[in-house]
Tab-separated table of C-alpha atoms and ligand atoms in Angstrom:
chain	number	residue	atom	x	y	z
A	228	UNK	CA	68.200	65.967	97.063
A	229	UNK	CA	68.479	64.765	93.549
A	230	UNK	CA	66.125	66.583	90.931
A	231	UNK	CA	64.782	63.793	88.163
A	232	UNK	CA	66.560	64.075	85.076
A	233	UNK	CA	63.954	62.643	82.799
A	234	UNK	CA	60.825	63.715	81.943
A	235	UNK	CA	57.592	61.368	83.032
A	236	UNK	CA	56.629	59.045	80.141
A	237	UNK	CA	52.978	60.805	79.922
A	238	UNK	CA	55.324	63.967	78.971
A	239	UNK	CA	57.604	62.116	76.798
A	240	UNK	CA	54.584	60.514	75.062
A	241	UNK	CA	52.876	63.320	74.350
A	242	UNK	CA	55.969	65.262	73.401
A	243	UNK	CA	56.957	62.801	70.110
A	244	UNK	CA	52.976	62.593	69.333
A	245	UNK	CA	52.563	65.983	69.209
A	246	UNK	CA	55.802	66.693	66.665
A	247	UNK	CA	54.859	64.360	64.559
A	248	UNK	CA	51.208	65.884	64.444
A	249	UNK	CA	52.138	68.809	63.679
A	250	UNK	CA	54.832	67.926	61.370
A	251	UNK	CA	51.894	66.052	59.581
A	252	UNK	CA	49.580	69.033	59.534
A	253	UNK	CA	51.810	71.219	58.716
A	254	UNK	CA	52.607	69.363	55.313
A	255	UNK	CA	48.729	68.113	54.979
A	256	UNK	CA	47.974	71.810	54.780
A	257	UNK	CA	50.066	73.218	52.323
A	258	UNK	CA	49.178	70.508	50.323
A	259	UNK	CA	45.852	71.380	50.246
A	260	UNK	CA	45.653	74.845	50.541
A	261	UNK	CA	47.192	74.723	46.828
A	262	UNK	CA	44.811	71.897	45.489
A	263	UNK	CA	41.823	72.922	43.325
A	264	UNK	CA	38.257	72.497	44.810
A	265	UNK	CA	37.617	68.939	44.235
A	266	UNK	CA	36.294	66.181	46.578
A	267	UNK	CA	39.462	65.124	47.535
A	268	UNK	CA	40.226	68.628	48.812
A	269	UNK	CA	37.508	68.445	50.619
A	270	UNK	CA	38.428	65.431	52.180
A	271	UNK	CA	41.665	65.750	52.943
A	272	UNK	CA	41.021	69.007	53.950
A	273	UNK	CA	38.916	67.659	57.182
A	274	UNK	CA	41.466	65.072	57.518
A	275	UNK	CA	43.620	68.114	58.056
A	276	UNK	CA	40.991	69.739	60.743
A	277	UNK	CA	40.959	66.267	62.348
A	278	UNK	CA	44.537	66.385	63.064
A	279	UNK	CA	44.625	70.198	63.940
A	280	UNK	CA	41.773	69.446	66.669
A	281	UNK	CA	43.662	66.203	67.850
A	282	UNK	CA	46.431	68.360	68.311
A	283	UNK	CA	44.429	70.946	70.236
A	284	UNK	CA	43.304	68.445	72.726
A	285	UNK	CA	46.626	66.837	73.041
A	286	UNK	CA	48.101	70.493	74.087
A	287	UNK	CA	45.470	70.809	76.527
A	288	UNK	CA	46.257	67.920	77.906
A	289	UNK	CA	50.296	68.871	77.811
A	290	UNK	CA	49.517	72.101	79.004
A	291	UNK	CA	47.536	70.674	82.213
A	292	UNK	CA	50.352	68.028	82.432
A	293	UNK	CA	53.274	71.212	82.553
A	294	UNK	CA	51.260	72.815	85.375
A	295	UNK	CA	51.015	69.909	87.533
A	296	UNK	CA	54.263	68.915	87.282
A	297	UNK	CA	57.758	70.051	87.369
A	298	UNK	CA	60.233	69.835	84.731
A	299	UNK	CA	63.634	68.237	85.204
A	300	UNK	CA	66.221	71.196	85.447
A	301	UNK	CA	68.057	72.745	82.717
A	302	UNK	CA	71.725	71.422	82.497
A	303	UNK	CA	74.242	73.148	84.590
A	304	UNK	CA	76.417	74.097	81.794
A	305	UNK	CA	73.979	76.809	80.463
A	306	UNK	CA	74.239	80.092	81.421
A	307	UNK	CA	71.254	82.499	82.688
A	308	UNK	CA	70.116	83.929	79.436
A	309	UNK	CA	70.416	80.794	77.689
A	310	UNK	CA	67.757	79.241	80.555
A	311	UNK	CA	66.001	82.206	79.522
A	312	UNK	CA	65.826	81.957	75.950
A	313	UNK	CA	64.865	78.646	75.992
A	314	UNK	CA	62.108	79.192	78.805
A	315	UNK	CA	60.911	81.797	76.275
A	316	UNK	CA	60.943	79.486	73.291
A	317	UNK	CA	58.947	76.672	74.939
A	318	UNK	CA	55.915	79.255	76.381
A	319	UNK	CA	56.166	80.910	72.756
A	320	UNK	CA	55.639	77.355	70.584
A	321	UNK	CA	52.819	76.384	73.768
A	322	UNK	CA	50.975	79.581	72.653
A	323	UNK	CA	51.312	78.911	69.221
A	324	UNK	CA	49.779	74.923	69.698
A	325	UNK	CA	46.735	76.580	71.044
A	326	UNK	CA	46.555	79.406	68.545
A	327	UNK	CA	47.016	77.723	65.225
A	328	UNK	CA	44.597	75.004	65.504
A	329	UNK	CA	41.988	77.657	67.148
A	330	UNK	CA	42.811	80.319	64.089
A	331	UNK	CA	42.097	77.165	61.689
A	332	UNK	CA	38.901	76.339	63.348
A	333	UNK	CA	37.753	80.520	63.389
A	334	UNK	CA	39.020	80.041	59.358
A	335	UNK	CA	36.325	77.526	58.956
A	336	UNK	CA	33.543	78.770	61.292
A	337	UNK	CA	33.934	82.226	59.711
A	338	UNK	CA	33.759	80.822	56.118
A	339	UNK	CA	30.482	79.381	57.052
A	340	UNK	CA	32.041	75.236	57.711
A	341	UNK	CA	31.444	73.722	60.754
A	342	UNK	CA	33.987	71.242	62.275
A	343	UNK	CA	32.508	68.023	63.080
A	344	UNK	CA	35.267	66.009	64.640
A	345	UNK	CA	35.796	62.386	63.502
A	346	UNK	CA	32.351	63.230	62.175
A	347	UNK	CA	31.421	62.271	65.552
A	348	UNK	CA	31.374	65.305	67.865
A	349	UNK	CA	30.057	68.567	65.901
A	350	UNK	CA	32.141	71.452	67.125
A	351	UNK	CA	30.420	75.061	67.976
A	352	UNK	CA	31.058	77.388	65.394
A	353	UNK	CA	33.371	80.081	67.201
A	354	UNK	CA	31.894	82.967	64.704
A	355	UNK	CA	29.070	83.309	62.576
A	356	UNK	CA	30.062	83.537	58.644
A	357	UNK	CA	31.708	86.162	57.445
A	358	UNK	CA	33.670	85.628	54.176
A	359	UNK	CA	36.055	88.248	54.490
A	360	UNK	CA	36.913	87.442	57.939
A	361	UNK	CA	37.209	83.881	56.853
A	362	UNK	CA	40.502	84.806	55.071
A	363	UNK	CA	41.666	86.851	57.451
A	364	UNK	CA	41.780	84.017	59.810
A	365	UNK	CA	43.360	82.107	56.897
A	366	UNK	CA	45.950	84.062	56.566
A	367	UNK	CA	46.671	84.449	60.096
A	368	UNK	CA	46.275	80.509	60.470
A	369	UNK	CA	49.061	80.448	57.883
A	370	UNK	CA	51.452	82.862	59.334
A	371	UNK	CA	51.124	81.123	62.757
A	372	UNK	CA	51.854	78.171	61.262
A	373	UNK	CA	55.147	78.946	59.895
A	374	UNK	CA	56.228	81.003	62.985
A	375	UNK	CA	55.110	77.673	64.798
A	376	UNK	CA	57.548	75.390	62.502
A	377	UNK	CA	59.998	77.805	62.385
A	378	UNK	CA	60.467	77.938	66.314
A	379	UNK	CA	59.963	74.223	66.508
A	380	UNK	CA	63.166	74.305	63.837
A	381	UNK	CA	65.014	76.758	65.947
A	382	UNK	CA	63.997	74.160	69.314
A	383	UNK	CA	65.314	71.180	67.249
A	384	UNK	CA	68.885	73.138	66.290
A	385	UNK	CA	69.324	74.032	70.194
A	386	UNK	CA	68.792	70.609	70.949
A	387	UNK	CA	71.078	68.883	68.849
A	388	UNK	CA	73.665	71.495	69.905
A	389	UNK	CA	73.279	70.253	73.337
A	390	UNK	CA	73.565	67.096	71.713
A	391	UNK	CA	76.797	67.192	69.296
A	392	UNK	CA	78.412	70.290	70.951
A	393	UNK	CA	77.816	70.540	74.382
A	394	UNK	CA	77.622	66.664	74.432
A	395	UNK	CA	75.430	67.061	77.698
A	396	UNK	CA	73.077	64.676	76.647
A	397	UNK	CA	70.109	66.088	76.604
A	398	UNK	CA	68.190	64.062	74.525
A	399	UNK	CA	68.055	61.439	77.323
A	400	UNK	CA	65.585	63.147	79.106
A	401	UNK	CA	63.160	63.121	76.458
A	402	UNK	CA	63.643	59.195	75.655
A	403	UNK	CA	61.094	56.885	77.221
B	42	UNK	CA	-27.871	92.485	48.682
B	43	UNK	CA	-29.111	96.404	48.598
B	44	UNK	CA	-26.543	99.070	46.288
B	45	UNK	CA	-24.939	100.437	49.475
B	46	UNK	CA	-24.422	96.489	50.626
B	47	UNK	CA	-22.671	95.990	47.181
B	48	UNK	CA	-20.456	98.874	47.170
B	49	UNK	CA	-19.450	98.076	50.736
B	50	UNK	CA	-18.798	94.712	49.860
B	51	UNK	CA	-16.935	95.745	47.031
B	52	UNK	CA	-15.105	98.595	49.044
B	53	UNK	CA	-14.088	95.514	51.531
B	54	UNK	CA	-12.863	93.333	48.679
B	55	UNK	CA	-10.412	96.194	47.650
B	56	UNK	CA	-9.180	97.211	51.226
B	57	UNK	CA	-9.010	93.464	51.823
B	58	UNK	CA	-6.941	92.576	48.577
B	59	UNK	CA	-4.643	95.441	48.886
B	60	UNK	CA	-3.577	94.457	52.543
B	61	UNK	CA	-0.739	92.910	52.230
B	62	UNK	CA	-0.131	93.392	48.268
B	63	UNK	CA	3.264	93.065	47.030
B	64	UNK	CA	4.940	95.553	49.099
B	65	UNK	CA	8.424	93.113	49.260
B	66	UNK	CA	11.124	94.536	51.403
B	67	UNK	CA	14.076	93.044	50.210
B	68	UNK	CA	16.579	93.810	52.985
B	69	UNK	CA	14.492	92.491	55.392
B	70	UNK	CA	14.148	89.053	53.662
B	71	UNK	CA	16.359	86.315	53.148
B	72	UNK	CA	16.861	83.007	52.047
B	73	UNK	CA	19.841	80.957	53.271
B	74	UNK	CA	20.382	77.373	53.048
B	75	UNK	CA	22.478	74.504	55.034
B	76	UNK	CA	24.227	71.634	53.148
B	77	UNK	CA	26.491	69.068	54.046
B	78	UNK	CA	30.605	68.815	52.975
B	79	UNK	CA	32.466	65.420	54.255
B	80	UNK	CA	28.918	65.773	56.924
B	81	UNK	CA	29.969	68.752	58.205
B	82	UNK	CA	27.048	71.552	58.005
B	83	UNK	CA	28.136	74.234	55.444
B	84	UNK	CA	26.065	77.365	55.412
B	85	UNK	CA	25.237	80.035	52.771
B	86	UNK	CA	22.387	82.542	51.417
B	87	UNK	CA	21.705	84.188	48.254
B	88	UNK	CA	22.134	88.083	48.293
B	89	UNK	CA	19.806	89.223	45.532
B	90	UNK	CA	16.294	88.153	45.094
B	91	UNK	CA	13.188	89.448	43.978
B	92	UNK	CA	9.337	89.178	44.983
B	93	UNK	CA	6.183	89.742	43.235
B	94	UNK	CA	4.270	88.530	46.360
B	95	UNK	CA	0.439	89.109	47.089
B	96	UNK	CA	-0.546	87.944	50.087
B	97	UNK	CA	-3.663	88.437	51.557
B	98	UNK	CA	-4.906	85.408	54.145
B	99	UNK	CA	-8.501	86.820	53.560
B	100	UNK	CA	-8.281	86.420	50.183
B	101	UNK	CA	-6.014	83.139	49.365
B	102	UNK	CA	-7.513	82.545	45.592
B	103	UNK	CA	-5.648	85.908	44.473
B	104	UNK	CA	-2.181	85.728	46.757
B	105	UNK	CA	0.499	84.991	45.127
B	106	UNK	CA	4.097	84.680	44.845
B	107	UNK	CA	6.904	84.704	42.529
B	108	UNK	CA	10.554	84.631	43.720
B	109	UNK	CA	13.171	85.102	41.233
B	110	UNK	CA	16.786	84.550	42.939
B	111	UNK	CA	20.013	85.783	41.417
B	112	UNK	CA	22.038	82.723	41.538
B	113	UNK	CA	25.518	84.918	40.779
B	114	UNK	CA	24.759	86.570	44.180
B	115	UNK	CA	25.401	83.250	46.402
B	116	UNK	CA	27.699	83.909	49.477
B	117	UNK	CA	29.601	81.128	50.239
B	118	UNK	CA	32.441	79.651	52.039
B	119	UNK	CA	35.281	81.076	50.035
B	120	UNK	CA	35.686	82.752	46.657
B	121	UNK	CA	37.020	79.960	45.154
B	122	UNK	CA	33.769	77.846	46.337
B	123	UNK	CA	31.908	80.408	44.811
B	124	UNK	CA	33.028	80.481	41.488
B	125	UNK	CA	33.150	76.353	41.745
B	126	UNK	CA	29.296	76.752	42.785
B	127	UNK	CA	28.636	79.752	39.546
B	128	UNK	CA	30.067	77.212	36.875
B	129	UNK	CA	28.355	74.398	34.344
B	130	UNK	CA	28.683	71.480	37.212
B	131	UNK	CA	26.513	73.221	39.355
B	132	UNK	CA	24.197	76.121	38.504
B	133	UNK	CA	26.095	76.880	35.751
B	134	UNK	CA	25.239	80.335	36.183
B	135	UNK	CA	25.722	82.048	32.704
B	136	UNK	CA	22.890	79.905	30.977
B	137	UNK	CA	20.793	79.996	33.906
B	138	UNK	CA	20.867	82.975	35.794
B	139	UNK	CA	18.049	82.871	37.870
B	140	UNK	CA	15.860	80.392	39.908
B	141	UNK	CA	12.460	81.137	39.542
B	142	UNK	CA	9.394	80.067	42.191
B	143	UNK	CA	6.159	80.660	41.404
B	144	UNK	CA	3.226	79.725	43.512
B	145	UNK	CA	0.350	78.026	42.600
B	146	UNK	CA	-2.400	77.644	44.823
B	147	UNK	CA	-2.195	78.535	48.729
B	148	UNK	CA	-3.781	76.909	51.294
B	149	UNK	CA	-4.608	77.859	55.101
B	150	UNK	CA	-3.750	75.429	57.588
B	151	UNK	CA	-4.991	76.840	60.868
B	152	UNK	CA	-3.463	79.508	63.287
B	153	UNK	CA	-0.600	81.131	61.582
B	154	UNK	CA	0.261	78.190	58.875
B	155	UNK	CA	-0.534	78.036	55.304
B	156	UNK	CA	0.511	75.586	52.840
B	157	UNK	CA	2.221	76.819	49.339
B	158	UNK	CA	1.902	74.933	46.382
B	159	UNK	CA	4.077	76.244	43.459
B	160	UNK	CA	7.083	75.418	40.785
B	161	UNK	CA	10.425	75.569	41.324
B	162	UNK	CA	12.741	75.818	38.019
B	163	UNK	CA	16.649	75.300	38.710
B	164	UNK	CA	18.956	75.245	36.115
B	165	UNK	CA	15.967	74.623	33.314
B	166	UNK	CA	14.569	71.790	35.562
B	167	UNK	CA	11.292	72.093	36.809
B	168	UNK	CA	9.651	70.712	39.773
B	169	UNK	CA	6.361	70.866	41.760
B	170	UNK	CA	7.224	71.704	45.541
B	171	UNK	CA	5.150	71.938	48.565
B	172	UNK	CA	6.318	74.674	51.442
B	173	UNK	CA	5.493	75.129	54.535
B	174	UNK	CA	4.453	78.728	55.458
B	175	UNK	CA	4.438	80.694	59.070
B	176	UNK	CA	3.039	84.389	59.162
B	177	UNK	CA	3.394	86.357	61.679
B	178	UNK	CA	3.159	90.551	61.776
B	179	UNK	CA	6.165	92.589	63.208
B	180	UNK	CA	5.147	95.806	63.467
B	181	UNK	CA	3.251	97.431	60.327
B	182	UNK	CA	4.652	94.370	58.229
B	183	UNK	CA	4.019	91.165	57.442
B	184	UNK	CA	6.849	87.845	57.362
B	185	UNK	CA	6.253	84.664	56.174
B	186	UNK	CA	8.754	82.249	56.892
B	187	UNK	CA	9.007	78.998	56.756
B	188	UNK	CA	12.167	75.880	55.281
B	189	UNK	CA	12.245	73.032	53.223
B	190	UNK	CA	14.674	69.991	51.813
B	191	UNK	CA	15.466	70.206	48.775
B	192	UNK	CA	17.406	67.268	46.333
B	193	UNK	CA	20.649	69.197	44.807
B	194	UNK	CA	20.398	66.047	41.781
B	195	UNK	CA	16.553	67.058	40.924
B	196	UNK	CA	17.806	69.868	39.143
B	197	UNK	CA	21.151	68.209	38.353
B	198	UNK	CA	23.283	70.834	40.251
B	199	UNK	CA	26.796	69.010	41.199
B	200	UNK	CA	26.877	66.909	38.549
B	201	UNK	CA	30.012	64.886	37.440
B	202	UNK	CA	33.051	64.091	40.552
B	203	UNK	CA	30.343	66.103	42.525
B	204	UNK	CA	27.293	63.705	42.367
B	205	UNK	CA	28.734	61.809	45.521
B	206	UNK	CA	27.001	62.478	48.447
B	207	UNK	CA	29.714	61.591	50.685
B	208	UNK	CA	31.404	64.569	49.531
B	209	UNK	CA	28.549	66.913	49.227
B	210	UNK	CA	25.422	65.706	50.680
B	211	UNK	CA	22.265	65.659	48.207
B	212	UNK	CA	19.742	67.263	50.405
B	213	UNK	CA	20.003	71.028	51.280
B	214	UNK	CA	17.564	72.826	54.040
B	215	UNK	CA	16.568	76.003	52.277
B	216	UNK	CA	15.571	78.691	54.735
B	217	UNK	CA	13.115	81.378	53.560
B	218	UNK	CA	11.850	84.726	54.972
B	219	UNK	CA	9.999	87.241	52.901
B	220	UNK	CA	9.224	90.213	54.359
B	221	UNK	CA	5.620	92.516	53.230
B	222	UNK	CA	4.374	95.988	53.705
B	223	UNK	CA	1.190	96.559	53.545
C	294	HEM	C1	48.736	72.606	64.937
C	294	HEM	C2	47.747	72.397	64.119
C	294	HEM	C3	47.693	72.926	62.701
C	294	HEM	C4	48.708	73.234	61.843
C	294	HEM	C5	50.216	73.108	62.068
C	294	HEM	C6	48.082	73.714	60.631
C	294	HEM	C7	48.772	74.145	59.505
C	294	HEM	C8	48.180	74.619	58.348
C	294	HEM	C9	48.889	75.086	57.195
C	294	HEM	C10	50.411	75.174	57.057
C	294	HEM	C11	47.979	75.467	56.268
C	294	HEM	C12	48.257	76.025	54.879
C	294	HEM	C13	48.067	77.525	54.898
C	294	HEM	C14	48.262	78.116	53.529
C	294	HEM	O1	49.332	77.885	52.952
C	294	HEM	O2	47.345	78.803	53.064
C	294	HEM	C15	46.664	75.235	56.814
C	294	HEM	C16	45.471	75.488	56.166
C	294	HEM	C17	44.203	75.314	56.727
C	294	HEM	N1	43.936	74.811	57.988
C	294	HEM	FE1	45.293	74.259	59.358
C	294	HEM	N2	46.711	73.693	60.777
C	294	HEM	C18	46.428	73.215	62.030
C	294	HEM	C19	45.176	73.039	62.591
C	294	HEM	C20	43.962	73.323	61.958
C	294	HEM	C21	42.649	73.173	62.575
C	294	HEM	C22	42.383	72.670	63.976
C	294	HEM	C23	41.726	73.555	61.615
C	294	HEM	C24	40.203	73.580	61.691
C	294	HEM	C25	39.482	73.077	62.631
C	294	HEM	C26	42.460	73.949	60.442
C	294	HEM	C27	41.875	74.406	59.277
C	294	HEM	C28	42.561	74.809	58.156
C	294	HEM	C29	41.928	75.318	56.971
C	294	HEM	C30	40.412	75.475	56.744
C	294	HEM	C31	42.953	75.628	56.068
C	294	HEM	C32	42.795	76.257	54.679
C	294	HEM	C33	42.969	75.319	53.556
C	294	HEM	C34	42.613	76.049	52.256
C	294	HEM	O3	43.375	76.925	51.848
C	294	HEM	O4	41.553	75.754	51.720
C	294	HEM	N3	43.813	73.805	60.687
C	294	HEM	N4	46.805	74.713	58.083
């Protein structure tokens, strides 16, 4: 029987919307983790939870999506410990989706900030404040984050080795 | 009234005014407040404080309180949010160190409420205020707890790009608890 070879356009959807979240969190926060106080870092700063909790959901949803379905297979051309390495990339950067936006949202409970989201739905503050423990989630939120783009950058160099070198096409399966 | 009438009276006057006389235990007080950032609930409470408190419900014509809060000792979101909060835009903390409350008439509601009347002076601003009061006894002490709203802009605290209350809302809840010995 022939396996698929694409993924299902809900995947492939939220696949490209995710990436581009994050790519725009990722930027919105070192922006504004090196602005002064100011109204506008305030602001832009929950922008910048707004995304991070958009993203959260959007995982959840990817994450129930992965579990219900199967993936297409991995090309034929890679070896066993390739397969591997890659299986271990992808569970690695779906940990890190769910533990950077949760580390930014202890960050903000712990400093005392609630997250209302969309300043519509008022989140429960995961710990009560707790200024030192604030930073420590900051700094942890940080470091995630980087390991998070960093394997994301290390995911985006395999794939367009598949896609220049092993000319397997790969890509295809993640085009709508 | 006969002489041993009158010293008893007196006697009761003394044990009565003494009840609950300015026995403040600081670590089991606190005052905390809730604001608003981009109208998301931002909390935060002042560590130091002090109390001259008399309060004795039997006697309401001589209780009285005076709080005087160490604005330097706030406890807010971040460090850098603190020192925003210590400078001249908002408490501006080196020319006005303290906020001072003192009470000037106290009134029984019924039950366990009273009704304090006082002063509050912010950053050399002063203004009458009203709070509400709930006492209650824990043990051999006395709390009396109650909140109220204050206006931020009545006593011109986040003044200049912070006078928008879209960024920082105007009204703050200020939660008090003082704690008594007898
Ligand atoms: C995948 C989602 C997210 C990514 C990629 C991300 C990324 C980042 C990055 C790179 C920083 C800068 C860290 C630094 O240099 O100090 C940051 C800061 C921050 N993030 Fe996130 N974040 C995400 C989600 C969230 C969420 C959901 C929240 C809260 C609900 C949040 C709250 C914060 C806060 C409070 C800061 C600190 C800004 C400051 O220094 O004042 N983040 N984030």
């Amino acid at each position: 029987m022939m396996q698929t070879q694409k993924y299902s356009s809900t995947a492939i959807t939220l696949h490209w919307l995710i990436a581009l979240l994050i790519a725009v969190a990722f930027v919105v926060g070192l922006y504004v983790a090196d602005l002064e106080l100011s109204p506008w870092k305030l602001k832009i700063l929950t922008w910048h939870k707004w995304t991070g909790v958009t993203i959260f959901l959007l995982v959840l949803l990817r994450i129930l999506w992965r579990l219900s379905h199967r993936p297409p297979e991995m090309p034929a051309g890679m070896t066993a410990l390739m397969k591997k390495l890659a299986n271990l990339t992808h569970l690695a950067i779906y940990l890190l989706m769910v533990a950077v936006p949760i580390l930014g949202w202890l960050h903000s409970s712990a400093a005392g900030v609630s997250v209302v989201y969309l300043n519509l739905i008022p989140l429960p503050d995961l710990v009560g404040k707790d200024k030192a423990l604030s930073h420590l989630f900051g700094e942890l939120h940080e470091n995630a984050a980087w390991v998070l783009v960093g394997l994301v950058g290390l995911h985006v160099a395999a794939a367009l080795k598949h896609q220049l070198v092993d000319k397997d096409n790969l890509l295809n399966r993640m085009r709508w | 009234m006969t002489r041993l009438n009158r010293v008893f009276a007196a006697a009761l006057v003394l044990v009565a005014s003494t009840a609950w006389s300015a026995g403040f235990v600081p670590d089991k007080s606190s005052l905390t407040f809730v604001g608003k950032q981009m109208g998301a609930p931002v909390e935060g409470r002042f560590r130091h404080f002090d109390g001259d408190i008399v309060f004795n419900p039997a006697d309401l014509a001589h209780s009285h309180a005076r709080i005087e809060v160490d604005l330097a000792s706030i406890d807010l979101a971040s460090d850098e949010s603190e020192s925003e909060i210590k400078g001249k835009s908002w408490f501006h903390v080196t020319a006005h160190p303290k906020a001072v409350f003192e009470s000037t008439t106290i009134r029984a509601l019924g039950g366990d409420r009273y009704e304090v009347k006082g002063r509050l002076m912010v950053k050399g601003i002063t203004r009458e205020l009203t709070l509400p009061l709930q006492v209650h006894r824990v043990g051999g002490l006395m709390v009396a707890e109650g909140s109220t709203v204050l206006r931020r802009t009545d006593f011109n605290v986040g003044e200049g790009v912070w006078a928008d209350p879209d960024s920082v809302a105007l009204e703050v809840r200020v939660n008090y608890k003082m704690t008594l010995k007898s």
